[in-house]
CSV table of C-alpha atoms in Angstrom, one decimal:
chain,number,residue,atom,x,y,z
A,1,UNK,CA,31.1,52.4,-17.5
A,2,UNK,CA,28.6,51.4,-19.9
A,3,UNK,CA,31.3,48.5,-21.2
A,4,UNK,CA,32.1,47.5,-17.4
A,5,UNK,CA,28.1,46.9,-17.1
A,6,UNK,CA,27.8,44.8,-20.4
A,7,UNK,CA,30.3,42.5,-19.2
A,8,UNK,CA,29.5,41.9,-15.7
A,9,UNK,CA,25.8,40.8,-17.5
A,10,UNK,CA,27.4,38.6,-19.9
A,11,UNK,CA,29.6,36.7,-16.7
A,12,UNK,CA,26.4,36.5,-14.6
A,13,UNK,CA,24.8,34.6,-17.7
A,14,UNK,CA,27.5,32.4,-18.4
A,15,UNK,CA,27.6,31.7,-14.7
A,16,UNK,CA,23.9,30.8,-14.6
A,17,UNK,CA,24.8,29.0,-17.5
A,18,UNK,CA,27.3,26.4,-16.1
A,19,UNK,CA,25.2,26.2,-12.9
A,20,UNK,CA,22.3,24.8,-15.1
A,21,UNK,CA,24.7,21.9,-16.4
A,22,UNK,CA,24.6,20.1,-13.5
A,23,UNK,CA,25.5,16.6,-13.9
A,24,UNK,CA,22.7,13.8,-14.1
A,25,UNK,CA,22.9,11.0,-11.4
A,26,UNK,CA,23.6,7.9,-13.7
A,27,UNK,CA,21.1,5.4,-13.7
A,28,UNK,CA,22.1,1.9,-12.1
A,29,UNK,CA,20.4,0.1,-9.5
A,30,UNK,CA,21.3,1.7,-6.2
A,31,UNK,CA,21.0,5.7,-7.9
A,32,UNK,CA,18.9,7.6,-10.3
A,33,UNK,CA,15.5,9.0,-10.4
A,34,UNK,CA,12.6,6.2,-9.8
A,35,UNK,CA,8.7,7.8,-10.0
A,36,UNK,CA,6.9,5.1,-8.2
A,37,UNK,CA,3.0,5.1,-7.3
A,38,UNK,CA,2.1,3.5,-4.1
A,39,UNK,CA,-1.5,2.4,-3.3
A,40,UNK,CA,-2.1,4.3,0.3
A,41,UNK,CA,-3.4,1.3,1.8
A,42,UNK,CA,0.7,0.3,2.0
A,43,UNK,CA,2.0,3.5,2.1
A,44,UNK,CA,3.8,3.4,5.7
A,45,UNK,CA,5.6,0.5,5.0
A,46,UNK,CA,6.8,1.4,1.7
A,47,UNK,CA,7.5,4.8,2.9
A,48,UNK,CA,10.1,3.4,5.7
A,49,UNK,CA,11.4,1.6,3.0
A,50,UNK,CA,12.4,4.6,0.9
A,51,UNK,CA,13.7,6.3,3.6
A,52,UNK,CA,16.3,3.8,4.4
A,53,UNK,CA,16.9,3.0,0.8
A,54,UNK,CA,18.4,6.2,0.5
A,55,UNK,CA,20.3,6.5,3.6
A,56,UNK,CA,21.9,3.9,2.1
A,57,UNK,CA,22.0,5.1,-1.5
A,58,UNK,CA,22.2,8.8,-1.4
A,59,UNK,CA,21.9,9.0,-5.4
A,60,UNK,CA,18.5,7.3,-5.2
A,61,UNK,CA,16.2,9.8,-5.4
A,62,UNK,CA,12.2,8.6,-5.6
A,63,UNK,CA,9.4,10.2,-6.7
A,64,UNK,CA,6.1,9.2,-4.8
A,65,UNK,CA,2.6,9.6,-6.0
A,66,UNK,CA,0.6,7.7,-2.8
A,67,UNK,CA,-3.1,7.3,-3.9
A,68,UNK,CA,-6.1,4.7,-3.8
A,69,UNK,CA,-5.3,1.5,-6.1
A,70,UNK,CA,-7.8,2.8,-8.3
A,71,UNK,CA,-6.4,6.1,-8.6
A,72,UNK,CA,-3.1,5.0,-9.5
A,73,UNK,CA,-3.8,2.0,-11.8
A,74,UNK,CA,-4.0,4.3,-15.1
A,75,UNK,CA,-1.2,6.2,-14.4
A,76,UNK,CA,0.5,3.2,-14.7
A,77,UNK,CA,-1.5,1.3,-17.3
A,78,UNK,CA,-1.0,4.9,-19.3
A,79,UNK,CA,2.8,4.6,-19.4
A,80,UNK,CA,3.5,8.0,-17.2
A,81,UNK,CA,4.9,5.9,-14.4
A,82,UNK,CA,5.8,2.6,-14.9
A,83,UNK,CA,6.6,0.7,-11.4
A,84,UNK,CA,4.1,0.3,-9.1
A,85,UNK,CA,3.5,-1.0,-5.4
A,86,UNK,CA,0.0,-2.4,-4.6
A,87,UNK,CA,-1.3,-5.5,-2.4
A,88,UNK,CA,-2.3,-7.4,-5.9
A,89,UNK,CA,-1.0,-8.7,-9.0
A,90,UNK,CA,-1.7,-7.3,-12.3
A,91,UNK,CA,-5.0,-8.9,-13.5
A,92,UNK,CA,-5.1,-10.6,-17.2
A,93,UNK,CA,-6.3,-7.5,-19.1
A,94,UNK,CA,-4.0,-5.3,-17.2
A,95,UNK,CA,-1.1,-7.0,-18.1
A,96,UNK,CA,-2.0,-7.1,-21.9
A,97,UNK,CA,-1.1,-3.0,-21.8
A,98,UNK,CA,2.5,-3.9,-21.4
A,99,UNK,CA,3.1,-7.4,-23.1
A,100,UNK,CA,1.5,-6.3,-26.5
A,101,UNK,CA,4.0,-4.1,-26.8
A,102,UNK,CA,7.0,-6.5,-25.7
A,103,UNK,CA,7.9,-5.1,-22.3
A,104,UNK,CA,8.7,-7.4,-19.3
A,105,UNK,CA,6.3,-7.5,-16.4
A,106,UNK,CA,8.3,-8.2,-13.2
A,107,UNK,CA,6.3,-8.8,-9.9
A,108,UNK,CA,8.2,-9.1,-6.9
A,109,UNK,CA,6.3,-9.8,-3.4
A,110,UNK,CA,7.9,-8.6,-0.7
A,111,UNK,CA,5.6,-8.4,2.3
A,112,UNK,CA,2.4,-10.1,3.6
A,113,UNK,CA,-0.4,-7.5,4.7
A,114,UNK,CA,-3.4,-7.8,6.3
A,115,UNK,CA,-6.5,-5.7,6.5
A,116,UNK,CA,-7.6,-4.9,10.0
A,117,UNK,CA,-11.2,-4.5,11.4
A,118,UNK,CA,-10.9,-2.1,14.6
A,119,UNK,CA,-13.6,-0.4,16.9
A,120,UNK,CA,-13.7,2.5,19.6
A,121,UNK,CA,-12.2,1.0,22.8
A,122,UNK,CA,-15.7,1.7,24.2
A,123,UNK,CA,-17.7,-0.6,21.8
A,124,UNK,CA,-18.5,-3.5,23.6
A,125,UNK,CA,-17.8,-6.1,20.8
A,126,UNK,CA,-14.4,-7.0,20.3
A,127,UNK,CA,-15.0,-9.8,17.5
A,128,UNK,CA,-16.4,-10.5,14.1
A,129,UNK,CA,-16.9,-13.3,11.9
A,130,UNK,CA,-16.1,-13.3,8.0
A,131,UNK,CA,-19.8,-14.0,7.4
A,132,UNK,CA,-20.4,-11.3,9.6
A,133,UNK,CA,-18.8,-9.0,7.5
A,134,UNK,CA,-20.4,-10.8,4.3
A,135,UNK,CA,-23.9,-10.3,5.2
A,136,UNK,CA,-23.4,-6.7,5.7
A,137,UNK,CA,-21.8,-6.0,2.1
A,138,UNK,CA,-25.0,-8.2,0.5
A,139,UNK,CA,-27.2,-5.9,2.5
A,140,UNK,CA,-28.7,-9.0,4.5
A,141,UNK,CA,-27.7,-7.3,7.9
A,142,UNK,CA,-27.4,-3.1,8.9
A,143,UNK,CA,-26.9,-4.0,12.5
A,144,UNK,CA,-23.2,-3.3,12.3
A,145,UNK,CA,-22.2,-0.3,10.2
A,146,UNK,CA,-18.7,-0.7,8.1
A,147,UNK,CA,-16.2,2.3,6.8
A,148,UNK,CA,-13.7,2.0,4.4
A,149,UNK,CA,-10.6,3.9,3.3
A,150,UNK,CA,-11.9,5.2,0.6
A,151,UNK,CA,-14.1,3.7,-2.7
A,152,UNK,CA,-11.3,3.9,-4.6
A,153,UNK,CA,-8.8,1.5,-2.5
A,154,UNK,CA,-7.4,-1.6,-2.6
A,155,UNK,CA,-9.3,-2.6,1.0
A,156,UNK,CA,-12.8,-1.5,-1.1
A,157,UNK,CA,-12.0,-4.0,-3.7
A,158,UNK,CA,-10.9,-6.7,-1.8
A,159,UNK,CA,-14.3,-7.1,0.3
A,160,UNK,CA,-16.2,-6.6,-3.1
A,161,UNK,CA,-14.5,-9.7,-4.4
A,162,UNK,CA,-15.1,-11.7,-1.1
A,163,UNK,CA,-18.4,-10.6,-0.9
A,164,UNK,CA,-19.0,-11.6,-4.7
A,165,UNK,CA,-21.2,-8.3,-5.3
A,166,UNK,CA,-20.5,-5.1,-8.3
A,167,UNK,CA,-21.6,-2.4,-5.7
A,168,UNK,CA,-22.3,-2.3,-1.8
A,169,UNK,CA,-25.8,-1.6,-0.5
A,170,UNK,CA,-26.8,1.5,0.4
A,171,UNK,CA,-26.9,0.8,4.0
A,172,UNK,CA,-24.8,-0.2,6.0
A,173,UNK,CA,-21.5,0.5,4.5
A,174,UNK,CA,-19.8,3.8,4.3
A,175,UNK,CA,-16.3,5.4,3.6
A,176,UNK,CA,-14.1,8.2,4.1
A,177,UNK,CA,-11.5,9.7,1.8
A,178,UNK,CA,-8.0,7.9,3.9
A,179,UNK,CA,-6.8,5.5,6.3
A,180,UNK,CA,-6.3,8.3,8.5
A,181,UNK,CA,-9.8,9.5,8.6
A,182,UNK,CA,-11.3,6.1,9.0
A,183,UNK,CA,-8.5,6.0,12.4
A,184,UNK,CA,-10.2,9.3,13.7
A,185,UNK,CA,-13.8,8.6,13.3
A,186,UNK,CA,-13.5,5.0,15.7
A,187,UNK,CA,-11.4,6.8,17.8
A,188,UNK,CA,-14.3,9.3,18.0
A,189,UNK,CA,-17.5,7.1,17.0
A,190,UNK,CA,-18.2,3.5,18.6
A,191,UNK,CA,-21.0,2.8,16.2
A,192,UNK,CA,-18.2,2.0,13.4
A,193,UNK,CA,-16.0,-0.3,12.3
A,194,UNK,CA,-13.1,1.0,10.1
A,195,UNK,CA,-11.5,-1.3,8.1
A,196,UNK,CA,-8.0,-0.3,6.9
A,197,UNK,CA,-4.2,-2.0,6.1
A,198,UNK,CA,-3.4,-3.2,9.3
A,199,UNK,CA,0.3,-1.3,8.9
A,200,UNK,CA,-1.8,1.7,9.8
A,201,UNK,CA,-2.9,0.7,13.2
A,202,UNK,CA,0.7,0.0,14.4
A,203,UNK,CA,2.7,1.2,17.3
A,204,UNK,CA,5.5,2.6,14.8
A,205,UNK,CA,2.3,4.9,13.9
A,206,UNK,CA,3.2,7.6,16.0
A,207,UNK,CA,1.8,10.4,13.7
A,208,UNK,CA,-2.1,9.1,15.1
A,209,UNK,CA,-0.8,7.6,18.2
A,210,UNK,CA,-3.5,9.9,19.8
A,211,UNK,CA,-6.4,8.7,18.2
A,212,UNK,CA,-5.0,4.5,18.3
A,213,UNK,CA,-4.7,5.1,21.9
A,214,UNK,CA,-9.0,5.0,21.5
A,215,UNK,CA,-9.5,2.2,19.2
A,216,UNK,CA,-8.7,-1.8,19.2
A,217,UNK,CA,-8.2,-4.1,16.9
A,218,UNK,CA,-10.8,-7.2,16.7
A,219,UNK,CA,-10.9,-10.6,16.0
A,220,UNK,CA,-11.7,-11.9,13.7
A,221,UNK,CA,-13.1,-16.0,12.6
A,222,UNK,CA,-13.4,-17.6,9.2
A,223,UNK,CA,-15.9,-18.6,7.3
A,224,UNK,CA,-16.5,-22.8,8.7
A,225,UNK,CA,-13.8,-25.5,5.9
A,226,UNK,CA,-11.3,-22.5,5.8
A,227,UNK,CA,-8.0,-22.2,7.8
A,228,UNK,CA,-8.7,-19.5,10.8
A,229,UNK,CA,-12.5,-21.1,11.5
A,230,UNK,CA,-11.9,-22.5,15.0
A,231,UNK,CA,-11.7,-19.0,16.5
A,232,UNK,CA,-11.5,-15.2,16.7
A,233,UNK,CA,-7.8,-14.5,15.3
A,234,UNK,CA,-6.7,-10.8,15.4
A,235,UNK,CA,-4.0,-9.6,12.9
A,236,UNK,CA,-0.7,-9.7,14.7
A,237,UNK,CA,2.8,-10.9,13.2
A,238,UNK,CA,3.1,-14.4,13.9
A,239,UNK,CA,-0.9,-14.7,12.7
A,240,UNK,CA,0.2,-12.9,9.4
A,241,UNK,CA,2.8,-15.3,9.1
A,242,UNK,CA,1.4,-18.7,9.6
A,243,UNK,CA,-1.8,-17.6,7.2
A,244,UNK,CA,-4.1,-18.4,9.9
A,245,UNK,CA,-5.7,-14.1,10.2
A,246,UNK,CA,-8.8,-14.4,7.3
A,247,UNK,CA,-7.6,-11.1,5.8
A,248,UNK,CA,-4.6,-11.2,4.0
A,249,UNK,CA,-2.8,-10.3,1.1
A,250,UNK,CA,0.6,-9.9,-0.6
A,251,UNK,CA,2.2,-6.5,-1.2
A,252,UNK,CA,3.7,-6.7,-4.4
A,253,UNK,CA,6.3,-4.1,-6.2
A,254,UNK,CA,5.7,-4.3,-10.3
A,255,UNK,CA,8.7,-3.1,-12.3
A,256,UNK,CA,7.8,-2.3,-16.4
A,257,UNK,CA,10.9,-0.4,-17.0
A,258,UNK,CA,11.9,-2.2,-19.2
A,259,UNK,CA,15.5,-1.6,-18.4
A,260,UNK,CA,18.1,-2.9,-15.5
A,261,UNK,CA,18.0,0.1,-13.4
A,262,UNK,CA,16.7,1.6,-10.1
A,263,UNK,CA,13.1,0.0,-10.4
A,264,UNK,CA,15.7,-3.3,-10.2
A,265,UNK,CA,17.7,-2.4,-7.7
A,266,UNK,CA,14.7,-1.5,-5.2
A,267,UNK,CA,12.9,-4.2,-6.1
A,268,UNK,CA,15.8,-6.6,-4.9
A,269,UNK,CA,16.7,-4.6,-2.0
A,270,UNK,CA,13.4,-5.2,-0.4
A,271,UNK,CA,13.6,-8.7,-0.5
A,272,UNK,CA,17.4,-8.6,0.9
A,273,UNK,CA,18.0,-9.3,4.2
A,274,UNK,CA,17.6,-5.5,5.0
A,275,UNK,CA,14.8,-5.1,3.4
A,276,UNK,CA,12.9,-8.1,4.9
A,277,UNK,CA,14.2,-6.7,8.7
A,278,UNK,CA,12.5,-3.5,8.0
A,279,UNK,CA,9.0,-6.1,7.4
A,280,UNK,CA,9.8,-7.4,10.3
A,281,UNK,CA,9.9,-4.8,12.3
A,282,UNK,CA,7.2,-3.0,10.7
A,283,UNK,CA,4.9,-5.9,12.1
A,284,UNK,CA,3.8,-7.5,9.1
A,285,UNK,CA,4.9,-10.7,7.3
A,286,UNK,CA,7.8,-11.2,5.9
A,287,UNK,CA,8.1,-12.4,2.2
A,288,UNK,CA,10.5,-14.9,2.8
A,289,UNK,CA,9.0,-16.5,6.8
A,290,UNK,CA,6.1,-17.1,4.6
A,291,UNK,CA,5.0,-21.0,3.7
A,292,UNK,CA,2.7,-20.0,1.1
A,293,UNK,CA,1.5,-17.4,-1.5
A,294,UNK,CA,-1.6,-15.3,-0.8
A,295,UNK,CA,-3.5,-14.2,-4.2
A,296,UNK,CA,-6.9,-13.5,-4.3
A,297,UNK,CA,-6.6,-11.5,-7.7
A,298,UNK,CA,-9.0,-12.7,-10.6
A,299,UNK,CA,-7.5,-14.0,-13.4
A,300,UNK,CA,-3.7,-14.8,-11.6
C-alpha cells in the first residue's frame, strides 16, 4: 500500500512537471509577448487597437501598463519596458538613454489627436479662444476655472508648453486623477471646463455615455497669424484632419527593442490599412489623410 502511494506521488509530480513545460509563443512580428505603456490620455484608441490586433493574431499577447505620460516615462527611460505609446516624441535628453548605449529609436505616428475643451450642457458658453485659455494658466484671468486629467499627463504638459510657464497659478486651474473623472465632474458641475484627449468624449465611449449625454464639446479659435483664427472650430474628424482645430498632436508608438519582433509588427500594423480604418472610425485623424506633421515637442 505504502509502495502504491509513493508512486501515485511521484506520477502526480512528473505530471505537474510536463504541464510546467509549456511551450513559449515564438517571437516574430504578429506573436509573442509585448509589455507596452500607454499614456491614458490615448488609451481608448490604443486599447481598440490591441483588441483587434489579436483577433487577428491570437499568439500576440500584450501587456498594458496605462498611466499619465509622466508616470510612464521612467519605466521606459529605466529599460523595464521598452516600447511606448504617447502623443510626443522623445525629447533630446530622453533619447540620449537609448542611443548611448547603441540601441535604435524607432518612432512611428500613427494617429492625429486632439485635446478637447468641453462644458456642462447647461453652461451657457459654448466657446473659447486660445488666449482665453492662456490668460488663465499665466494667472491673468480666474473668471473661467480649468481641470485637467491629471498633473502627471500628457494634456498637463502640453498647456504648460503653450502657455510658456514651469507651474500653473494657484487659482484658477485644477485637476483630477483621470479622464474619466474630469467627464463626471462637467457632467455634474457647469462652473468647469475639463480638458481631456478628445478620444474620450466620443460616441464609441459607451462606458460614460451617461455622463457625455451632460456635457458638450466647445469651440474653440486661435490665437490671430495662426491657422484656425477666423473662428470657433470644435474638434471633429475632418477639423483634425485638415490641421485647422488649435489643439492637436500626433500619437506616436516608440519601439527600443532593439530586435525585429512584435514591437515591429504592431508598430506597422497600425499604420496598415487596418490599422488606419480603426483611426478612422475611432474619430480621430488618420496618419496617412494627414498633409502635415504636428510636433510641438522641445528639442524635435
Amino acid at each position: 500500500m505504502r509502495n502504491i502511494l509513493l508512486i501515485l506521488i511521484v506520477l502526480g509530480f512528473v505530471s505537474c512537471k510536463r504541464k510546467d513545460k509549456t511551450p513559449q509563443i515564438k517571437e516574430t512580428r504578429t506573436s509573442g509577448v509585448l509589455k507596452i505603456l500607454v499614456d491614458e490620455s490615448v488609451s481608448p484608441i490604443v486599447q481598440e487597437q490591441i483588441d483587434i490586433f489579436s483577433l487577428d493574431y491570437p499568439d500576440a499577447k500584450f501587456q498594458i501598463t496605462i498611466k499619465p505620460e509622466e508616470k510612464i516615462i521612467p519605466a521606459f527611460l529605466n529599460d523595464s519596458v521598452r516600447v511606448i505609446v504617447m502623443p510626443r516624441l522623445l525629447t533630446k535628453a530622453e533619447e540620449k538613454y537609448y542611443t548611448q548605449r547603441g540601441i535604435r529609436i524607432n518612432s512611428t505616428r500613427f494617429a492625429v489627436d486632439g485635446i478637447a475643451l468641453i462644458t456642462n450642457k447647461d453652461n451657457i458658453d459654448s466657446t473659447i479662444t486660445v488666449k482665453e485659455v492662456i490668460d488663465i494658466l499665466q494667472g491673468k484671468t480666474s473668471v473661467k476655472k480649468l481641470v485637467f486629467d491629471n498633473t502627471y499627463s500628457s494634456t498637463f504638459q502640453y498647456f504648460k508648453q503653450l502657455a510658456n510657464i514651469s507651474q500653473f497659478p494657484a487659482q484658477g486651474v485644477y485637476s483630477k486623477n483621470s479622464s474619466a473623472e474630469v467627464i463626471k465632474l462637467i457632467a455634474e458641475d457647469k462652473n468647469f471646463i475639463g480638458i481631456l484627449g478628445v478620444d474620450w468624449v466620443s460616441d464609441r465611449n459607451t462606458k460614460y455615455a451617461d455622463y457625455l449625454s451632460k456635457i458638450k464639446t466647445m469651440g474653440v479659435k486661435n490665437l490671430k497669424g495662426k491657422i484656425g483664427d477666423d473662428q470657433f472650430y470644435k474638434p471633429t474628424q475632418d477639423n483634425l484632419i485638415n490641421g485647422i482645430y488649435p489643439f492637436l498632436r500626433n500619437v506616436n508608438i516608440i519601439d527600443c527593442e532593439g530586435r525585429d519582433g512584435l514591437g515591429t509588427g504592431f508598430a506597422t500594423w497600425l499604420r496598415s490599412q487596418r490599422g488606419q480604418l480603426i483611426v478612422l472610425k475611432s474619430g480621430l485623424g488618420p496618419h496617412k489623410l494627414m498633409p502635415r506633421e504636428i510636433n510641438l515637442t522641445k528639442g524635435k
